[in-house]
Amino acid sequence: MDKLREFISNEFFSGSPEYKECSNCLMDTSDGSIVFDERGVCNYCLDFKKESQLIWHPSHEGKTQLDNIIDSIKNKNKNKNKKYDCILGISGGLDSSYLALILKKYDLRVLAVHVDGGWNSELAVNNIEAVLEHCNFDLYTHVVNWESMKNVQLAFLKSGISNQDIPQDHVFFAVLHNLALKNNINIFMSGGNFATESILPGYWQADAMDSILIRDIFKKHGKGSLKGYKTISFFELKVLFRLRGFKQIRPLNYIEYGTKIAEKELEKIGWRNYERKHGESIFTKFFQNYFLVEKFGYDKRRAHLSSRILSGDITREEGLGLLHQPLYDPKELAEDKEFISKKTRSISR
């Protein structure tokens, strides 16, 4: 990995005529679609102010907007005699865990859903327990059929495409959508937020909600069956979602939010931090911190840290310090490689 970093820092990178790093954030030409102005500032920084005015409202006015949105939800559901006000996917990660605390403060009736795709870390399980014990939400856990999950995961690895998290991300939302239908819930609460995720380069990844892509990759590279692996079609996602009155709300965009804020509050209830973003999934940790860097030269920390820089959660200097930390402890990497290798060869869970 050291040789790769040296190459990126000093030589040419595929997709860009010359290696370059933004002078304001940490994005660089590993994103082949990036452009810079004459000052060396990238398009993400230039677009941030305009997009933030539309999406991000970390102010008293934003909090008032959120109060009104939630009051409206509670009133409508009370009149319709619904059991739940909303549905929330919970992984044990920072964003969804902190959102759970916010929803509890609003006294919302939440159906929390955890989808176990077979890659949960022990810490993720403990964090989910800590959050739900504090919030006292009803929890539904869906365990994905491991043989099917393994089959689609192996097909994606053989395909070699950059976004190896599609099998997990897709089934998570497909299950959430199905449970919302069954329980007559039309409000999806999402931990997605502008403060820490304003930069998500499309150049680095394919759409996780593309079920046609999943089936095509499995047809070309997969073996066995996908029985028990839920998918959601384009028609369900883009057409029926709206016709059924479904809405996705991102409360963290209406309040002051950042990694430091969330960690401080969550640690009070026994939630423990991961060493890396998305450390709740052993596979995602391996995919983002090893596979992507080794195969494509994409270090997703650049996007994560740059988002935090633009929102004021950290300074560029702090971001550089975090970026220069090792992606993986060699012993931990060896253990994760061995675990993933054994698990994808297993016949049963």
C-alpha positions as a Python dict, from the first residue, in 0.01 Angstrom:
ca = {
    (1, 'M'): (0, 0, 0),
    (2, 'D'): (294, 236, 65),
    (3, 'K'): (410, 199, -296),
    (4, 'L'): (60, 275, -419),
    (5, 'R'): (38, 591, -208),
    (6, 'E'): (379, 703, -337),
    (7, 'F'): (266, 644, -695),
    (8, 'I'): (-54, 842, -646),
    (9, 'S'): (132, 1126, -477),
    (10, 'N'): (404, 1166, -736),
    (11, 'E'): (292, 1023, -1068),
    (12, 'F'): (-5, 1005, -1300),
    (13, 'F'): (-339, 852, -1208),
    (14, 'S'): (-573, 677, -1449),
    (15, 'G'): (-864, 901, -1544),
    (16, 'S'): (-673, 1225, -1480),
    (17, 'P'): (-392, 1383, -1686),
    (18, 'E'): (-195, 1461, -1370),
    (19, 'Y'): (-232, 1385, -1003),
    (20, 'K'): (-387, 1673, -809),
    (21, 'E'): (-538, 1727, -465),
    (22, 'C'): (-790, 1996, -378),
    (23, 'S'): (-639, 2293, -195),
    (24, 'N'): (-949, 2326, 25),
    (25, 'C'): (-1060, 1970, 105),
    (26, 'L'): (-889, 1630, 54),
    (27, 'M'): (-1051, 1509, -267),
    (28, 'D'): (-810, 1422, -546),
    (29, 'T'): (-787, 1284, -897),
    (30, 'S'): (-856, 929, -784),
    (31, 'D'): (-1206, 1059, -860),
    (32, 'G'): (-1173, 1075, -1238),
    (33, 'S'): (-1470, 1313, -1267),
    (34, 'I'): (-1323, 1582, -1039),
    (35, 'V'): (-1253, 1930, -1178),
    (36, 'F'): (-1065, 2224, -1028),
    (37, 'D'): (-1084, 2600, -1068),
    (38, 'E'): (-781, 2824, -1118),
    (39, 'R'): (-715, 2826, -740),
    (40, 'G'): (-703, 2447, -723),
    (41, 'V'): (-1042, 2423, -547),
    (42, 'C'): (-1250, 2122, -654),
    (43, 'N'): (-1609, 2110, -780),
    (44, 'Y'): (-1733, 1955, -453),
    (45, 'C'): (-1617, 2257, -256),
    (46, 'L'): (-1760, 2496, -515),
    (47, 'D'): (-2097, 2320, -513),
    (48, 'F'): (-2114, 2285, -134),
    (49, 'K'): (-2255, 2629, -52),
    (50, 'K'): (-2531, 2612, -312),
    (51, 'E'): (-2632, 2256, -221),
    (52, 'S'): (-2612, 2318, 153),
    (53, 'Q'): (-2866, 2602, 126),
    (54, 'L'): (-3115, 2355, -19),
    (55, 'I'): (-3042, 2049, 193),
    (56, 'W'): (-2871, 2146, 519),
    (57, 'H'): (-3035, 2356, 792),
    (58, 'P'): (-2831, 2326, 1117),
    (59, 'S'): (-2998, 2623, 1282),
    (60, 'H'): (-3288, 2729, 1501),
    (61, 'E'): (-3499, 2761, 1187),
    (62, 'G'): (-3405, 2409, 1083),
    (63, 'K'): (-3495, 2271, 1425),
    (64, 'T'): (-3833, 2445, 1399),
    (65, 'Q'): (-3887, 2286, 1057),
    (66, 'L'): (-3807, 1943, 1200),
    (67, 'D'): (-4042, 2002, 1495),
    (68, 'N'): (-4323, 2083, 1252),
    (69, 'I'): (-4249, 1780, 1033),
    (70, 'I'): (-4257, 1542, 1328),
    (71, 'D'): (-4570, 1702, 1478),
    (72, 'S'): (-4743, 1652, 1145),
    (73, 'I'): (-4637, 1286, 1131),
    (74, 'K'): (-4758, 1217, 1484),
    (75, 'N'): (-5092, 1388, 1429),
    (76, 'K'): (-5164, 1207, 1101),
    (77, 'N'): (-5076, 869, 1244),
    (78, 'K'): (-5277, 930, 1560),
    (79, 'N'): (-5585, 1008, 1352),
    (80, 'K'): (-5532, 692, 1145),
    (81, 'N'): (-5476, 482, 1458),
    (82, 'K'): (-5139, 349, 1339),
    (83, 'K'): (-4912, 147, 1566),
    (84, 'Y'): (-4590, 308, 1440),
    (85, 'D'): (-4501, 659, 1330),
    (86, 'C'): (-4195, 558, 1129),
    (87, 'I'): (-3944, 289, 1044),
    (88, 'L'): (-3570, 314, 1109),
    (89, 'G'): (-3295, 89, 980),
    (90, 'I'): (-3032, 47, 1248),
    (91, 'S'): (-2686, -99, 1191),
    (92, 'G'): (-2502, -2, 1506),
    (93, 'G'): (-2317, 266, 1310),
    (94, 'L'): (-2278, 626, 1421),
    (95, 'D'): (-2545, 800, 1213),
    (96, 'S'): (-2837, 561, 1264),
    (97, 'S'): (-2753, 519, 1634),
    (98, 'Y'): (-2752, 894, 1696),
    (99, 'L'): (-3071, 936, 1495),
    (100, 'A'): (-3237, 682, 1724),
    (101, 'L'): (-3158, 910, 2022),
    (102, 'I'): (-3314, 1206, 1840),
    (103, 'L'): (-3631, 1011, 1756),
    (104, 'K'): (-3664, 903, 2119),
    (105, 'K'): (-3650, 1266, 2231),
    (106, 'Y'): (-3943, 1334, 2000),
    (107, 'D'): (-4133, 1042, 2157),
    (108, 'L'): (-4195, 884, 1818),
    (109, 'R'): (-4323, 528, 1794),
    (110, 'V'): (-4042, 370, 1598),
    (111, 'L'): (-4012, 26, 1442),
    (112, 'A'): (-3637, -33, 1443),
    (113, 'V'): (-3515, -281, 1185),
    (114, 'H'): (-3180, -454, 1179),
    (115, 'V'): (-3081, -659, 876),
    (116, 'D'): (-2813, -915, 954),
    (117, 'G'): (-2626, -984, 631),
    (118, 'G'): (-2376, -1209, 803),
    (119, 'W'): (-2098, -955, 851),
    (120, 'N'): (-2182, -791, 1185),
    (121, 'S'): (-1888, -717, 1409),
    (122, 'E'): (-1924, -803, 1777),
    (123, 'L'): (-1906, -434, 1859),
    (124, 'A'): (-2195, -360, 1623),
    (125, 'V'): (-2415, -611, 1806),
    (126, 'N'): (-2326, -453, 2141),
    (127, 'N'): (-2394, -103, 2009),
    (128, 'I'): (-2736, -200, 1873),
    (129, 'E'): (-2825, -349, 2211),
    (130, 'A'): (-2711, -33, 2392),
    (131, 'V'): (-2914, 197, 2165),
    (132, 'L'): (-3233, -10, 2178),
    (133, 'E'): (-3213, -59, 2554),
    (134, 'H'): (-3193, 319, 2589),
    (135, 'C'): (-3463, 401, 2332),
    (136, 'N'): (-3698, 109, 2407),
    (137, 'F'): (-3806, 81, 2043),
    (138, 'D'): (-3966, -232, 1900),
    (139, 'L'): (-3699, -422, 1708),
    (140, 'Y'): (-3738, -651, 1408),
    (141, 'T'): (-3427, -843, 1306),
    (142, 'H'): (-3412, -998, 961),
    (143, 'V'): (-3138, -1255, 908),
    (144, 'V'): (-3054, -1287, 539),
    (145, 'N'): (-3023, -1646, 418),
    (146, 'W'): (-2647, -1692, 436),
    (147, 'E'): (-2613, -1924, 135),
    (148, 'S'): (-2787, -1667, -86),
    (149, 'M'): (-2592, -1376, 66),
    (150, 'K'): (-2268, -1565, 17),
    (151, 'N'): (-2358, -1648, -344),
    (152, 'V'): (-2425, -1289, -442),
    (153, 'Q'): (-2123, -1159, -248),
    (154, 'L'): (-1892, -1403, -429),
    (155, 'A'): (-2043, -1309, -766),
    (156, 'F'): (-1963, -944, -700),
    (157, 'L'): (-1608, -1024, -591),
    (158, 'K'): (-1556, -1221, -913),
    (159, 'S'): (-1700, -934, -1119),
    (160, 'G'): (-1434, -701, -980),
    (161, 'I'): (-1655, -391, -981),
    (162, 'S'): (-1567, -114, -739),
    (163, 'N'): (-1880, -110, -520),
    (164, 'Q'): (-1861, -443, -339),
    (165, 'D'): (-2108, -319, -75),
    (166, 'I'): (-2404, -337, -315),
    (167, 'P'): (-2518, -684, -197),
    (168, 'Q'): (-2548, -559, 163),
    (169, 'D'): (-2684, -212, 89),
    (170, 'H'): (-2950, -338, -149),
    (171, 'V'): (-3093, -614, 68),
    (172, 'F'): (-3100, -381, 370),
    (173, 'F'): (-3330, -133, 197),
    (174, 'A'): (-3536, -406, 26),
    (175, 'V'): (-3615, -560, 365),
    (176, 'L'): (-3694, -218, 513),
    (177, 'H'): (-3931, -140, 226),
    (178, 'N'): (-4107, -476, 264),
    (179, 'L'): (-4155, -432, 639),
    (180, 'A'): (-4291, -80, 592),
    (181, 'L'): (-4556, -223, 359),
    (182, 'K'): (-4650, -501, 600),
    (183, 'N'): (-4678, -265, 896),
    (184, 'N'): (-4856, 20, 716),
    (185, 'I'): (-4570, 263, 774),
    (186, 'N'): (-4504, 536, 519),
    (187, 'I'): (-4226, 735, 688),
    (188, 'F'): (-3867, 616, 647),
    (189, 'M'): (-3624, 783, 886),
    (190, 'S'): (-3271, 792, 746),
    (191, 'G'): (-2940, 865, 918),
    (192, 'G'): (-2803, 991, 588),
    (193, 'N'): (-2687, 1347, 629),
    (194, 'F'): (-2517, 1634, 450),
    (195, 'A'): (-2276, 1723, 730),
    (196, 'T'): (-2071, 1402, 702),
    (197, 'E'): (-2178, 1271, 360),
    (198, 'S'): (-2200, 1569, 125),
    (199, 'I'): (-1930, 1412, -94),
    (200, 'L'): (-2012, 1068, -237),
    (201, 'P'): (-1837, 1045, -575),
    (202, 'G'): (-2040, 857, -832),
    (203, 'Y'): (-1714, 780, -1014),
    (204, 'W'): (-1616, 544, -734),
    (205, 'Q'): (-1933, 340, -715),
    (206, 'A'): (-2236, 193, -891),
    (207, 'D'): (-2597, 242, -774),
    (208, 'A'): (-2673, 0, -491),
    (209, 'M'): (-3044, 11, -570),
    (210, 'D'): (-3003, -129, -922),
    (211, 'S'): (-3157, -477, -898),
    (212, 'I'): (-3099, -534, -1272),
    (213, 'L'): (-2724, -491, -1216),
    (214, 'I'): (-2733, -738, -927),
    (215, 'R'): (-2909, -1004, -1132),
    (216, 'D'): (-2684, -947, -1433),
    (217, 'I'): (-2367, -983, -1225),
    (218, 'F'): (-2506, -1296, -1062),
    (219, 'K'): (-2601, -1443, -1400),
    (220, 'K'): (-2247, -1389, -1531),
    (221, 'H'): (-2042, -1470, -1221),
    (222, 'G'): (-2266, -1639, -966),
    (223, 'K'): (-2342, -1996, -870),
    (224, 'G'): (-2627, -2147, -672),
    (225, 'S'): (-2948, -1969, -579),
    (226, 'L'): (-3058, -1623, -465),
    (227, 'K'): (-3360, -1763, -282),
    (228, 'G'): (-3405, -1566, 40),
    (229, 'Y'): (-3214, -1263, -90),
    (230, 'K'): (-3470, -983, -120),
    (231, 'T'): (-3447, -723, -397),
    (232, 'I'): (-3644, -412, -484),
    (233, 'S'): (-3720, -319, -843),
    (234, 'F'): (-3677, 18, -1012),
    (235, 'F'): (-4058, 41, -1045),
    (236, 'E'): (-4110, -20, -673),
    (237, 'L'): (-3836, 223, -576),
    (238, 'K'): (-3909, 510, -814),
    (239, 'V'): (-4281, 481, -886),
    (240, 'L'): (-4467, 278, -624),
    (241, 'F'): (-4266, 439, -343),
    (242, 'R'): (-4431, 773, -422),
    (243, 'L'): (-4771, 633, -517),
    (244, 'R'): (-4791, 459, -180),
    (245, 'G'): (-4722, 789, -6),
    (246, 'F'): (-4383, 682, 124),
    (247, 'K'): (-4146, 956, 233),
    (248, 'Q'): (-3784, 949, 340),
    (249, 'I'): (-3686, 1206, 602),
    (250, 'R'): (-3333, 1292, 710),
    (251, 'P'): (-3366, 1461, 1051),
    (252, 'L'): (-2990, 1509, 1093),
    (253, 'N'): (-3001, 1769, 814),
    (254, 'Y'): (-3221, 1993, 1031),
    (255, 'I'): (-3002, 2005, 1341),
    (256, 'E'): (-2641, 2074, 1435),
    (257, 'Y'): (-2470, 1745, 1366),
    (258, 'G'): (-2121, 1607, 1331),
    (259, 'T'): (-1913, 1306, 1425),
    (260, 'K'): (-1787, 1464, 1746),
    (261, 'I'): (-2139, 1561, 1859),
    (262, 'A'): (-2275, 1212, 1795),
    (263, 'E'): (-1989, 1027, 1962),
    (264, 'K'): (-2015, 1239, 2277),
    (265, 'E'): (-2387, 1168, 2323),
    (266, 'L'): (-2376, 801, 2227),
    (267, 'E'): (-2091, 721, 2463),
    (268, 'K'): (-2320, 828, 2750),
    (269, 'I'): (-2545, 524, 2683),
    (270, 'G'): (-2266, 269, 2646),
    (271, 'W'): (-2222, 291, 2268),
    (272, 'R'): (-1856, 244, 2171),
    (273, 'N'): (-1683, 400, 1874),
    (274, 'Y'): (-1535, 206, 1583),
    (275, 'E'): (-1179, 270, 1476),
    (276, 'R'): (-1302, 327, 1121),
    (277, 'K'): (-1618, 452, 952),
    (278, 'H'): (-1857, 161, 882),
    (279, 'G'): (-1663, -59, 1124),
    (280, 'E'): (-1997, -219, 1215),
    (281, 'S'): (-1952, -451, 914),
    (282, 'I'): (-1642, -667, 887),
    (283, 'F'): (-1681, -694, 510),
    (284, 'T'): (-1739, -320, 458),
    (285, 'K'): (-1432, -242, 667),
    (286, 'F'): (-1224, -479, 451),
    (287, 'F'): (-1378, -357, 125),
    (288, 'Q'): (-1329, 14, 194),
    (289, 'N'): (-992, 2, 365),
    (290, 'Y'): (-819, -264, 157),
    (291, 'F'): (-999, -380, -158),
    (292, 'L'): (-1081, -33, -293),
    (293, 'V'): (-736, 108, -224),
    (294, 'E'): (-541, -190, -354),
    (295, 'K'): (-747, -250, -667),
    (296, 'F'): (-859, 100, -767),
    (297, 'G'): (-664, 352, -561),
    (298, 'Y'): (-987, 487, -405),
    (299, 'D'): (-947, 591, -42),
    (300, 'K'): (-1300, 666, 76),
    (301, 'R'): (-1163, 848, 378),
    (302, 'R'): (-1096, 1137, 140),
    (303, 'A'): (-1469, 1179, 78),
    (304, 'H'): (-1567, 1121, 442),
    (305, 'L'): (-1307, 1361, 579),
    (306, 'S'): (-1367, 1621, 308),
    (307, 'S'): (-1738, 1624, 393),
    (308, 'R'): (-1650, 1691, 755),
    (309, 'I'): (-1406, 1965, 655),
    (310, 'L'): (-1670, 2144, 448),
    (311, 'S'): (-1930, 2124, 727),
    (312, 'G'): (-1682, 2255, 985),
    (313, 'D'): (-1669, 1934, 1188),
    (314, 'I'): (-1289, 1920, 1149),
    (315, 'T'): (-1018, 2139, 998),
    (316, 'R'): (-823, 2042, 687),
    (317, 'E'): (-516, 1994, 905),
    (318, 'E'): (-706, 1752, 1128),
    (319, 'G'): (-831, 1572, 819),
    (320, 'L'): (-478, 1535, 682),
    (321, 'G'): (-367, 1390, 1012),
    (322, 'L'): (-646, 1132, 1003),
    (323, 'L'): (-579, 1055, 636),
    (324, 'H'): (-215, 978, 709),
    (325, 'Q'): (-302, 720, 972),
    (326, 'P'): (-265, 357, 857),
    (327, 'L'): (-575, 213, 690),
    (328, 'Y'): (-526, -125, 854),
    (329, 'D'): (-323, -282, 1130),
    (330, 'P'): (-135, -569, 955),
    (331, 'K'): (-247, -825, 1213),
    (332, 'E'): (-610, -712, 1190),
    (333, 'L'): (-597, -722, 810),
    (334, 'A'): (-466, -1078, 814),
    (335, 'E'): (-741, -1179, 1057),
    (336, 'D'): (-1013, -1017, 846),
    (337, 'K'): (-882, -1177, 527),
    (338, 'E'): (-886, -1516, 692),
    (339, 'F'): (-1234, -1463, 838),
    (340, 'I'): (-1385, -1350, 506),
    (341, 'S'): (-1214, -1631, 317),
    (342, 'K'): (-1341, -1897, 555),
    (343, 'K'): (-1690, -1754, 578),
    (344, 'T'): (-1743, -1732, 202),
    (345, 'R'): (-1628, -2094, 169),
    (346, 'S'): (-1862, -2216, 441),
    (347, 'I'): (-2164, -2430, 362),
    (348, 'S'): (-2374, -2289, 643),
    (349, 'R'): (-2363, -2010, 896),
}
